[in-house]
Amino acid sequence: MKQVKVGIVGLGRLGRQHAENLAFRIPGCELAAVCSVIESEVEEVQQQWNIPYGYTSYEEMLENKELDAIFIASPSGFHCDQIKKALAAGFHVFSEKPLGLYLEEALEVQEAVNNHPDQVFMLGFMRRYDRSYMAAKEAIDRGEIGEPFMIRCYGLDPASKMDGFLQFARANYSGGLFLDMSIHDFDLARWYLGAEAKETWAIGGAYARPEFDEINDAETGAAMVRFENNAMGIFVAGRNCAHGYHIETEIIGTKGSLRIGTVPEKNQVVIMKEVGVIQECFDGFLERFEQAYQKEAEEFINCILEQRKPEVTVEDGVKSTELGYACKQSYESKELVKLNE
Ligand code: NAI
């Protein structure tokens, strides 16, 4: 197979970016089909980029046997069903995070993936393909900070996007703050610490916008996690970050520590004027993780071409979902939740 033919489902905020990468920036890949329930999105992308096939029905796209792989960037509630259908139809599958909104369905997907061992499955934990996160992993593996025993993560969405999120969340189930936002941090913690979570205590609330109480979700929350090797994790997630999109990670080891993204600077420009010294901040995930989205898609296509499996597995999706779900339970019950009990 010289050229992998891909069909993508979901052409929204992230799907459009993935589609553009698959169409123009990934060697060995051809974006042959696009699918969305919104017909105008399908037509626009097809015309703009000369894509041969367009669908408003996902099931119809799966009947196209010219395709080799399906790229899923639809809303989270559809991932499990769409992954299972694509695998059953014989395709390689990439799915955006989270694997599922419920643990039961994540486990069903795990079984489906394991029942199709010759097909590549990859989950969109793109931070593992971000240059800085990769460099941090290499430094930890070289022993630069000794034995890592603590991780501190901030995952903060811009306050400017809060109205849009509230509108979305009133009509759709997002999984809640921890499953929706901290899921990347949970995966990173497992990756860096080399251990699974054992217990968690999560708290949070609605501080600037009481509407979050109405949708039973936290606007800002914090989870404290103990891992099986006794390492500690502190995860802060929020949707009300005044200065922009702030993703920060610190890993503390027995001989040192390292930090990624402490100042979420958009670029290297520093503006100095009468109000002070200003560095602009990233305004969203597309800007911050542009390189990582491209790199993960490249890895998916290379795995298909080279008949190998990606490092990010369905088990990573299940384990992160387990922790996210435990945090949600702890937040709702106000009690410490032990995993695997
Ligand atoms: P969005 O709401 O902007 O776009 C969703 C797209 O899916 C739209 O084109 C919509 O028409 C289409 N769609 C909805 N239902 C469909 C169905 N049944 N069949 C076919 N198409 C359907 O959503 P957004 O923000 O692009 O998020 C998509 C997914 O990506 C979510 O699961 C989200 O969790 C994930 N995501 C991941 C990020 C990351 O950093 N890895 C960042 C942002 C989102």
Short mmCIF file of C-alpha atoms and ligand atoms in Angstrom, two decimals:
data_model
loop_
_atom_site.label_atom_id
_atom_site.label_comp_id
_atom_site.label_asym_id
_atom_site.label_seq_id
_atom_site.Cartn_x
_atom_site.Cartn_y
_atom_site.Cartn_z
CA MET A 1 0.00 0.00 0.00
CA LYS A 2 1.72 3.22 -1.15
CA GLN A 3 -0.99 5.71 -0.30
CA VAL A 4 -3.36 5.32 2.67
CA LYS A 5 -6.87 6.51 1.75
CA VAL A 6 -8.61 8.09 4.73
CA GLY A 7 -12.21 9.08 5.46
CA ILE A 8 -12.78 11.57 8.29
CA VAL A 9 -15.94 12.00 10.37
CA GLY A 10 -16.46 15.35 12.10
CA LEU A 11 -15.47 18.64 10.46
CA GLY A 12 -15.79 20.94 13.47
CA ARG A 13 -13.16 22.87 15.42
CA LEU A 14 -10.62 20.04 15.55
CA GLY A 15 -11.92 17.84 12.69
CA ARG A 16 -11.26 20.60 10.15
CA GLN A 17 -7.64 20.88 11.32
CA HIS A 18 -7.15 17.10 11.17
CA ALA A 19 -8.73 17.05 7.69
CA GLU A 20 -6.37 19.75 6.46
CA ASN A 21 -3.36 17.87 7.84
CA LEU A 22 -4.50 14.59 6.25
CA ALA A 23 -5.20 16.29 2.91
CA PHE A 24 -1.98 18.29 2.58
CA ARG A 25 0.68 17.60 5.20
CA ILE A 26 1.03 13.85 5.73
CA PRO A 27 3.23 11.90 3.30
CA GLY A 28 1.64 8.63 2.16
CA CYS A 29 -1.88 9.83 2.99
CA GLU A 30 -4.80 10.82 0.79
CA LEU A 31 -7.94 12.35 2.31
CA ALA A 32 -10.51 10.63 0.10
CA ALA A 33 -13.77 11.15 2.05
CA VAL A 34 -15.28 13.60 4.51
CA CYS A 35 -18.39 13.14 6.66
CA SER A 36 -20.46 15.42 8.89
CA VAL A 37 -24.12 15.67 9.77
CA ILE A 38 -23.93 19.27 8.56
CA GLU A 39 -24.20 19.09 4.77
CA SER A 40 -22.76 22.56 4.14
CA GLU A 41 -19.53 21.59 5.97
CA VAL A 42 -19.14 18.53 3.76
CA GLU A 43 -19.75 20.50 0.55
CA GLU A 44 -17.43 23.32 1.55
CA VAL A 45 -14.50 21.02 2.36
CA GLN A 46 -15.07 18.86 -0.72
CA GLN A 47 -15.09 21.88 -3.02
CA GLN A 48 -12.24 23.75 -1.36
CA TRP A 49 -9.86 20.80 -1.26
CA ASN A 50 -11.14 18.66 -4.11
CA ILE A 51 -12.12 15.66 -1.95
CA PRO A 52 -13.82 12.94 -4.06
CA TYR A 53 -16.35 11.56 -1.57
CA GLY A 54 -18.69 13.40 0.84
CA TYR A 55 -21.26 11.94 3.24
CA THR A 56 -23.80 13.10 5.78
CA SER A 57 -24.22 9.49 6.98
CA TYR A 58 -21.31 7.79 8.75
CA GLU A 59 -22.67 4.33 7.94
CA GLU A 60 -22.68 5.19 4.22
CA MET A 61 -19.04 6.28 4.39
CA LEU A 62 -18.15 2.88 5.88
CA GLU A 63 -19.56 1.21 2.75
CA ASN A 64 -16.83 2.86 0.67
CA LYS A 65 -14.31 0.04 0.29
CA GLU A 66 -11.77 2.28 -1.48
CA LEU A 67 -10.94 3.65 1.97
CA ASP A 68 -8.27 2.08 4.21
CA ALA A 69 -8.72 4.08 7.39
CA ILE A 70 -11.28 6.11 9.34
CA PHE A 71 -10.37 9.21 11.35
CA ILE A 72 -12.94 10.05 14.05
CA ALA A 73 -13.30 13.69 15.16
CA SER A 74 -17.01 13.69 15.98
CA PRO A 75 -18.38 14.70 19.42
CA SER A 76 -17.22 12.43 22.27
CA GLY A 77 -20.57 10.66 22.73
CA PHE A 78 -20.22 9.05 19.27
CA HIS A 79 -16.64 7.74 19.53
CA CYS A 80 -17.32 4.24 20.91
CA ASP A 81 -20.07 3.35 18.48
CA GLN A 82 -18.17 4.76 15.50
CA ILE A 83 -14.92 2.98 16.47
CA LYS A 84 -16.69 -0.38 16.79
CA LYS A 85 -18.47 0.05 13.46
CA ALA A 86 -15.29 1.06 11.61
CA LEU A 87 -13.31 -1.86 13.04
CA ALA A 88 -16.11 -4.30 12.15
CA ALA A 89 -16.07 -2.93 8.59
CA GLY A 90 -12.33 -3.73 8.35
CA PHE A 91 -10.77 -0.24 8.63
CA HIS A 92 -7.78 1.05 10.56
CA VAL A 93 -9.09 3.59 13.08
CA PHE A 94 -7.89 6.80 14.68
CA SER A 95 -10.21 8.29 17.31
CA GLU A 96 -10.08 11.59 19.09
CA LYS A 97 -10.09 11.49 22.88
CA PRO A 98 -11.84 10.53 25.09
CA LEU A 99 -12.22 6.86 24.27
CA GLY A 100 -15.67 6.87 25.85
CA LEU A 101 -17.79 8.84 28.24
CA TYR A 102 -18.61 5.75 30.31
CA LEU A 103 -16.26 3.04 31.50
CA GLU A 104 -18.48 0.21 30.23
CA GLU A 105 -18.36 1.47 26.65
CA ALA A 106 -14.60 2.07 26.83
CA LEU A 107 -14.16 -1.58 27.85
CA GLU A 108 -16.35 -2.66 24.91
CA VAL A 109 -14.08 -0.74 22.55
CA GLN A 110 -11.03 -2.35 24.12
CA GLU A 111 -12.51 -5.77 23.37
CA ALA A 112 -13.34 -4.74 19.79
CA VAL A 113 -9.78 -3.45 19.22
CA ASN A 114 -8.29 -6.64 20.66
CA ASN A 115 -10.56 -8.71 18.40
CA HIS A 116 -9.08 -6.98 15.32
CA PRO A 117 -5.34 -7.38 15.92
CA ASP A 118 -4.39 -6.77 12.27
CA GLN A 119 -5.97 -3.33 12.18
CA VAL A 120 -4.20 -0.27 13.57
CA PHE A 121 -6.05 1.57 16.34
CA MET A 122 -4.78 4.85 17.74
CA LEU A 123 -6.22 7.31 20.25
CA GLY A 124 -5.67 11.07 19.99
CA PHE A 125 -3.47 11.67 23.03
CA MET A 126 -1.51 14.17 20.94
CA ARG A 127 0.52 15.62 23.80
CA ARG A 128 2.73 12.53 23.58
CA TYR A 129 3.72 13.84 20.11
CA ASP A 130 4.33 17.44 21.20
CA ARG A 131 8.03 18.39 21.00
CA SER A 132 8.25 19.67 24.58
CA TYR A 133 6.36 16.75 26.15
CA MET A 134 8.54 14.32 24.15
CA ALA A 135 11.73 16.08 25.30
CA ALA A 136 10.51 15.87 28.91
CA LYS A 137 9.90 12.13 28.57
CA GLU A 138 13.40 11.63 27.15
CA ALA A 139 14.92 13.64 30.02
CA ILE A 140 13.03 11.55 32.60
CA ASP A 141 14.08 8.30 30.90
CA ARG A 142 17.73 9.50 30.93
CA GLY A 143 17.41 9.91 34.70
CA GLU A 144 17.87 13.73 34.66
CA ILE A 145 15.48 14.25 37.61
CA GLY A 146 16.03 10.94 39.38
CA GLU A 147 12.90 8.96 40.21
CA PRO A 148 9.74 10.97 39.38
CA PHE A 149 7.37 10.92 42.36
CA MET A 150 5.01 13.81 41.74
CA ILE A 151 3.19 15.44 38.83
CA ARG A 152 1.30 18.72 38.86
CA CYS A 153 -0.90 19.59 35.87
CA TYR A 154 -2.91 22.66 34.89
CA GLY A 155 -5.41 22.31 32.05
CA LEU A 156 -7.20 25.62 31.68
CA ASP A 157 -9.49 26.73 28.86
CA PRO A 158 -9.89 30.43 28.03
CA ALA A 159 -12.70 32.29 29.81
CA SER A 160 -13.65 33.68 26.38
CA LYS A 161 -14.85 30.17 25.36
CA MET A 162 -17.04 29.67 28.45
CA ASP A 163 -20.31 30.91 26.89
CA GLY A 164 -19.83 28.56 23.94
CA PHE A 165 -19.10 25.65 26.26
CA LEU A 166 -22.18 26.31 28.43
CA GLN A 167 -24.35 26.40 25.33
CA PHE A 168 -22.86 23.08 24.15
CA ALA A 169 -23.11 21.45 27.60
CA ARG A 170 -26.79 22.33 28.06
CA ALA A 171 -27.62 20.24 24.97
CA ASN A 172 -24.88 17.57 25.13
CA TYR A 173 -23.14 15.47 27.76
CA SER A 174 -19.43 16.33 27.71
CA GLY A 175 -18.42 13.77 30.36
CA GLY A 176 -17.81 16.52 32.91
CA LEU A 177 -14.71 18.58 33.66
CA PHE A 178 -12.33 15.73 34.57
CA LEU A 179 -13.21 13.33 31.73
CA ASP A 180 -13.34 16.10 29.15
CA MET A 181 -10.37 18.23 30.16
CA SER A 182 -8.01 16.36 32.51
CA ILE A 183 -7.95 13.20 30.38
CA HIS A 184 -4.76 14.31 28.59
CA ASP A 185 -3.10 15.01 31.96
CA PHE A 186 -4.13 11.61 33.30
CA ASP A 187 -2.52 9.95 30.29
CA LEU A 188 0.65 12.04 30.71
CA ALA A 189 0.83 11.20 34.41
CA ARG A 190 0.68 7.45 33.68
CA TRP A 191 3.26 7.90 30.91
CA TYR A 192 5.73 9.89 33.01
CA LEU A 193 5.24 8.10 36.34
CA GLY A 194 5.00 4.61 34.84
CA ALA A 195 2.19 3.67 37.24
CA GLU A 196 -1.60 3.42 37.42
CA ALA A 197 -3.82 5.48 39.72
CA LYS A 198 -4.93 3.94 43.00
CA GLU A 199 -7.21 6.51 44.65
CA THR A 200 -8.49 10.03 44.08
CA TRP A 201 -10.22 12.88 45.84
CA ALA A 202 -11.68 15.55 43.58
CA ILE A 203 -13.32 18.84 44.48
CA GLY A 204 -14.50 21.86 42.55
CA GLY A 205 -17.32 24.27 41.97
CA ALA A 206 -18.83 27.15 40.02
CA TYR A 207 -16.95 30.30 40.96
CA ALA A 208 -17.43 32.92 38.25
CA ARG A 209 -20.45 31.34 36.53
CA PRO A 210 -23.18 29.74 38.70
CA GLU A 211 -24.65 28.16 35.54
CA PHE A 212 -22.16 25.31 36.00
CA ASP A 213 -24.15 24.23 39.09
CA GLU A 214 -27.24 23.93 36.87
CA ILE A 215 -25.47 21.47 34.54
CA ASN A 216 -23.96 19.57 37.53
CA ASP A 217 -20.43 20.22 36.42
CA ALA A 218 -17.47 22.03 37.91
CA GLU A 219 -16.29 25.23 36.28
CA THR A 220 -12.92 24.73 37.97
CA GLY A 221 -11.82 21.61 39.82
CA ALA A 222 -8.84 19.92 41.42
CA ALA A 223 -8.09 16.24 41.89
CA MET A 224 -5.46 14.74 44.13
CA VAL A 225 -4.38 11.26 43.05
CA ARG A 226 -2.22 8.58 44.67
CA PHE A 227 -0.61 6.17 42.23
CA GLU A 228 0.14 2.51 42.83
CA ASN A 229 3.87 3.26 43.29
CA ASN A 230 2.92 5.90 45.91
CA ALA A 231 3.64 8.77 43.48
CA MET A 232 1.36 11.80 43.78
CA GLY A 233 -0.62 13.78 41.23
CA ILE A 234 -2.34 17.16 41.48
CA PHE A 235 -4.62 17.96 38.56
CA VAL A 236 -6.23 21.38 38.18
CA ALA A 237 -8.76 21.83 35.38
CA GLY A 238 -10.84 24.86 34.60
CA ARG A 239 -12.84 26.72 32.02
CA ASN A 240 -12.32 30.26 33.31
CA CYS A 241 -8.73 31.18 32.52
CA ALA A 242 -8.67 34.96 32.07
CA HIS A 243 -5.36 35.12 30.18
CA GLY A 244 -6.07 32.40 27.58
CA TYR A 245 -5.28 28.69 27.04
CA HIS A 246 -2.90 27.53 29.75
CA ILE A 247 -1.54 23.99 29.75
CA GLU A 248 1.25 23.48 32.25
CA THR A 249 2.92 20.37 33.64
CA GLU A 250 5.54 19.90 36.34
CA ILE A 251 7.23 16.62 37.17
CA ILE A 252 9.18 16.41 40.39
CA GLY A 253 11.78 13.71 40.90
CA THR A 254 14.22 12.67 43.63
CA LYS A 255 17.05 14.61 41.95
CA GLY A 256 15.31 17.52 40.27
CA SER A 257 12.18 18.64 38.52
CA LEU A 258 11.09 19.82 35.11
CA ARG A 259 8.31 22.06 33.86
CA ILE A 260 6.56 22.36 30.53
CA GLY A 261 4.56 25.43 29.52
CA THR A 262 4.95 27.41 32.76
CA VAL A 263 4.41 30.63 30.81
CA PRO A 264 1.99 29.79 27.99
CA GLU A 265 3.56 32.26 25.58
CA LYS A 266 2.07 32.42 22.10
CA ASN A 267 5.45 33.39 20.58
CA GLN A 268 8.73 35.04 21.54
CA VAL A 269 7.48 38.62 21.24
CA VAL A 270 7.55 40.67 24.44
CA ILE A 271 5.66 43.98 24.29
CA MET A 272 6.86 46.71 26.66
CA LYS A 273 4.72 49.78 27.17
CA GLU A 274 3.20 52.03 29.86
CA VAL A 275 1.01 49.27 31.37
CA GLY A 276 3.98 46.95 31.80
CA VAL A 277 5.65 44.01 30.02
CA ILE A 278 3.28 41.78 28.04
CA GLN A 279 3.65 38.34 26.51
CA GLU A 280 0.58 37.17 24.62
CA CYS A 281 -0.91 33.79 25.52
CA PHE A 282 -2.11 30.92 23.30
CA ASP A 283 -5.81 31.32 22.62
CA GLY A 284 -6.67 27.64 22.17
CA PHE A 285 -5.65 24.05 21.55
CA LEU A 286 -5.27 24.46 17.77
CA GLU A 287 -2.57 27.08 18.25
CA ARG A 288 -0.75 25.35 21.14
CA PHE A 289 -0.74 21.82 19.72
CA GLU A 290 -0.56 22.46 15.95
CA GLN A 291 2.69 20.47 15.62
CA ALA A 292 1.44 17.58 17.79
CA TYR A 293 -1.81 17.11 15.80
CA GLN A 294 0.24 16.79 12.63
CA LYS A 295 2.81 14.45 14.19
CA GLU A 296 0.18 12.07 15.64
CA ALA A 297 -1.59 11.80 12.25
CA GLU A 298 1.78 11.12 10.62
CA GLU A 299 2.42 8.34 13.16
CA PHE A 300 -1.02 6.79 12.48
CA ILE A 301 -0.37 6.70 8.72
CA ASN A 302 3.19 5.37 9.18
CA CYS A 303 1.90 2.59 11.47
CA ILE A 304 -0.48 1.49 8.69
CA LEU A 305 2.23 1.66 6.02
CA GLU A 306 4.84 -0.10 8.15
CA GLN A 307 2.38 -2.59 9.69
CA ARG A 308 3.22 -1.73 13.28
CA LYS A 309 1.25 -0.52 16.29
CA PRO A 310 1.37 3.01 17.76
CA GLU A 311 2.68 3.62 21.26
CA VAL A 312 -0.68 5.04 22.38
CA THR A 313 -2.97 2.05 22.84
CA VAL A 314 -6.60 1.39 23.62
CA GLU A 315 -5.47 0.40 27.16
CA ASP A 316 -4.17 3.96 27.62
CA GLY A 317 -7.65 5.16 26.74
CA VAL A 318 -9.32 2.75 29.18
CA LYS A 319 -6.95 3.55 32.09
CA SER A 320 -7.31 7.32 31.63
CA THR A 321 -11.09 6.95 31.41
CA GLU A 322 -11.08 4.90 34.62
CA LEU A 323 -9.26 7.69 36.44
CA GLY A 324 -11.43 10.41 34.88
CA TYR A 325 -14.54 8.55 35.91
CA ALA A 326 -13.25 8.05 39.45
CA CYS A 327 -12.60 11.82 39.71
CA LYS A 328 -16.13 12.52 38.51
CA GLN A 329 -17.51 10.10 41.12
CA SER A 330 -15.39 11.67 43.84
CA TYR A 331 -16.44 15.21 42.83
CA GLU A 332 -20.12 14.21 42.88
CA SER A 333 -20.04 12.10 46.07
CA LYS A 334 -17.53 14.33 47.91
CA GLU A 335 -15.71 11.16 48.96
CA LEU A 336 -12.36 9.54 48.31
CA VAL A 337 -12.72 7.00 45.49
CA LYS A 338 -10.51 3.94 45.23
CA LEU A 339 -9.93 2.55 41.75
CA ASN A 340 -10.42 -1.14 40.92
CA GLU A 341 -12.54 -1.84 43.99
P1 NAI B 1 -17.30 20.26 17.13
O1 NAI B 1 -18.63 20.28 17.78
O2 NAI B 1 -16.65 21.55 16.77
O3 NAI B 1 -17.41 19.38 15.78
C1 NAI B 1 -18.09 18.16 15.72
C2 NAI B 1 -18.24 17.75 14.26
O4 NAI B 1 -18.86 16.45 14.20
C3 NAI B 1 -19.13 18.66 13.44
O5 NAI B 1 -18.64 18.72 12.13
C4 NAI B 1 -20.48 17.95 13.46
O6 NAI B 1 -21.30 18.28 12.38
C5 NAI B 1 -20.02 16.51 13.36
N1 NAI B 1 -20.98 15.52 13.86
C6 NAI B 1 -21.74 15.59 14.97
N2 NAI B 1 -22.45 14.45 15.12
C7 NAI B 1 -22.12 13.65 14.08
C8 NAI B 1 -22.53 12.34 13.66
N3 NAI B 1 -23.40 11.63 14.36
N4 NAI B 1 -22.00 11.84 12.52
C9 NAI B 1 -21.12 12.56 11.80
N5 NAI B 1 -20.69 13.80 12.15
C10 NAI B 1 -21.19 14.32 13.27
O7 NAI B 1 -16.36 19.38 18.06
P2 NAI B 1 -14.77 19.52 18.33
O8 NAI B 1 -14.51 20.57 19.31
O9 NAI B 1 -14.07 19.55 17.01
O10 NAI B 1 -14.47 18.13 19.09
C11 NAI B 1 -14.54 16.90 18.41
C12 NAI B 1 -13.88 15.83 19.27
O11 NAI B 1 -12.51 16.14 19.42
C13 NAI B 1 -14.45 15.70 20.68
O12 NAI B 1 -14.55 14.36 21.02
C14 NAI B 1 -13.42 16.38 21.57
O13 NAI B 1 -13.33 15.78 22.86
C15 NAI B 1 -12.15 16.15 20.80
N6 NAI B 1 -11.18 17.23 21.01
C16 NAI B 1 -9.89 16.88 21.27
C17 NAI B 1 -8.94 17.85 21.49
C18 NAI B 1 -7.54 17.46 21.71
O14 NAI B 1 -6.78 18.29 22.15
N7 NAI B 1 -7.13 16.24 21.40
C19 NAI B 1 -9.29 19.28 21.46
C20 NAI B 1 -10.67 19.53 21.11
C21 NAI B 1 -11.57 18.54 20.90
#
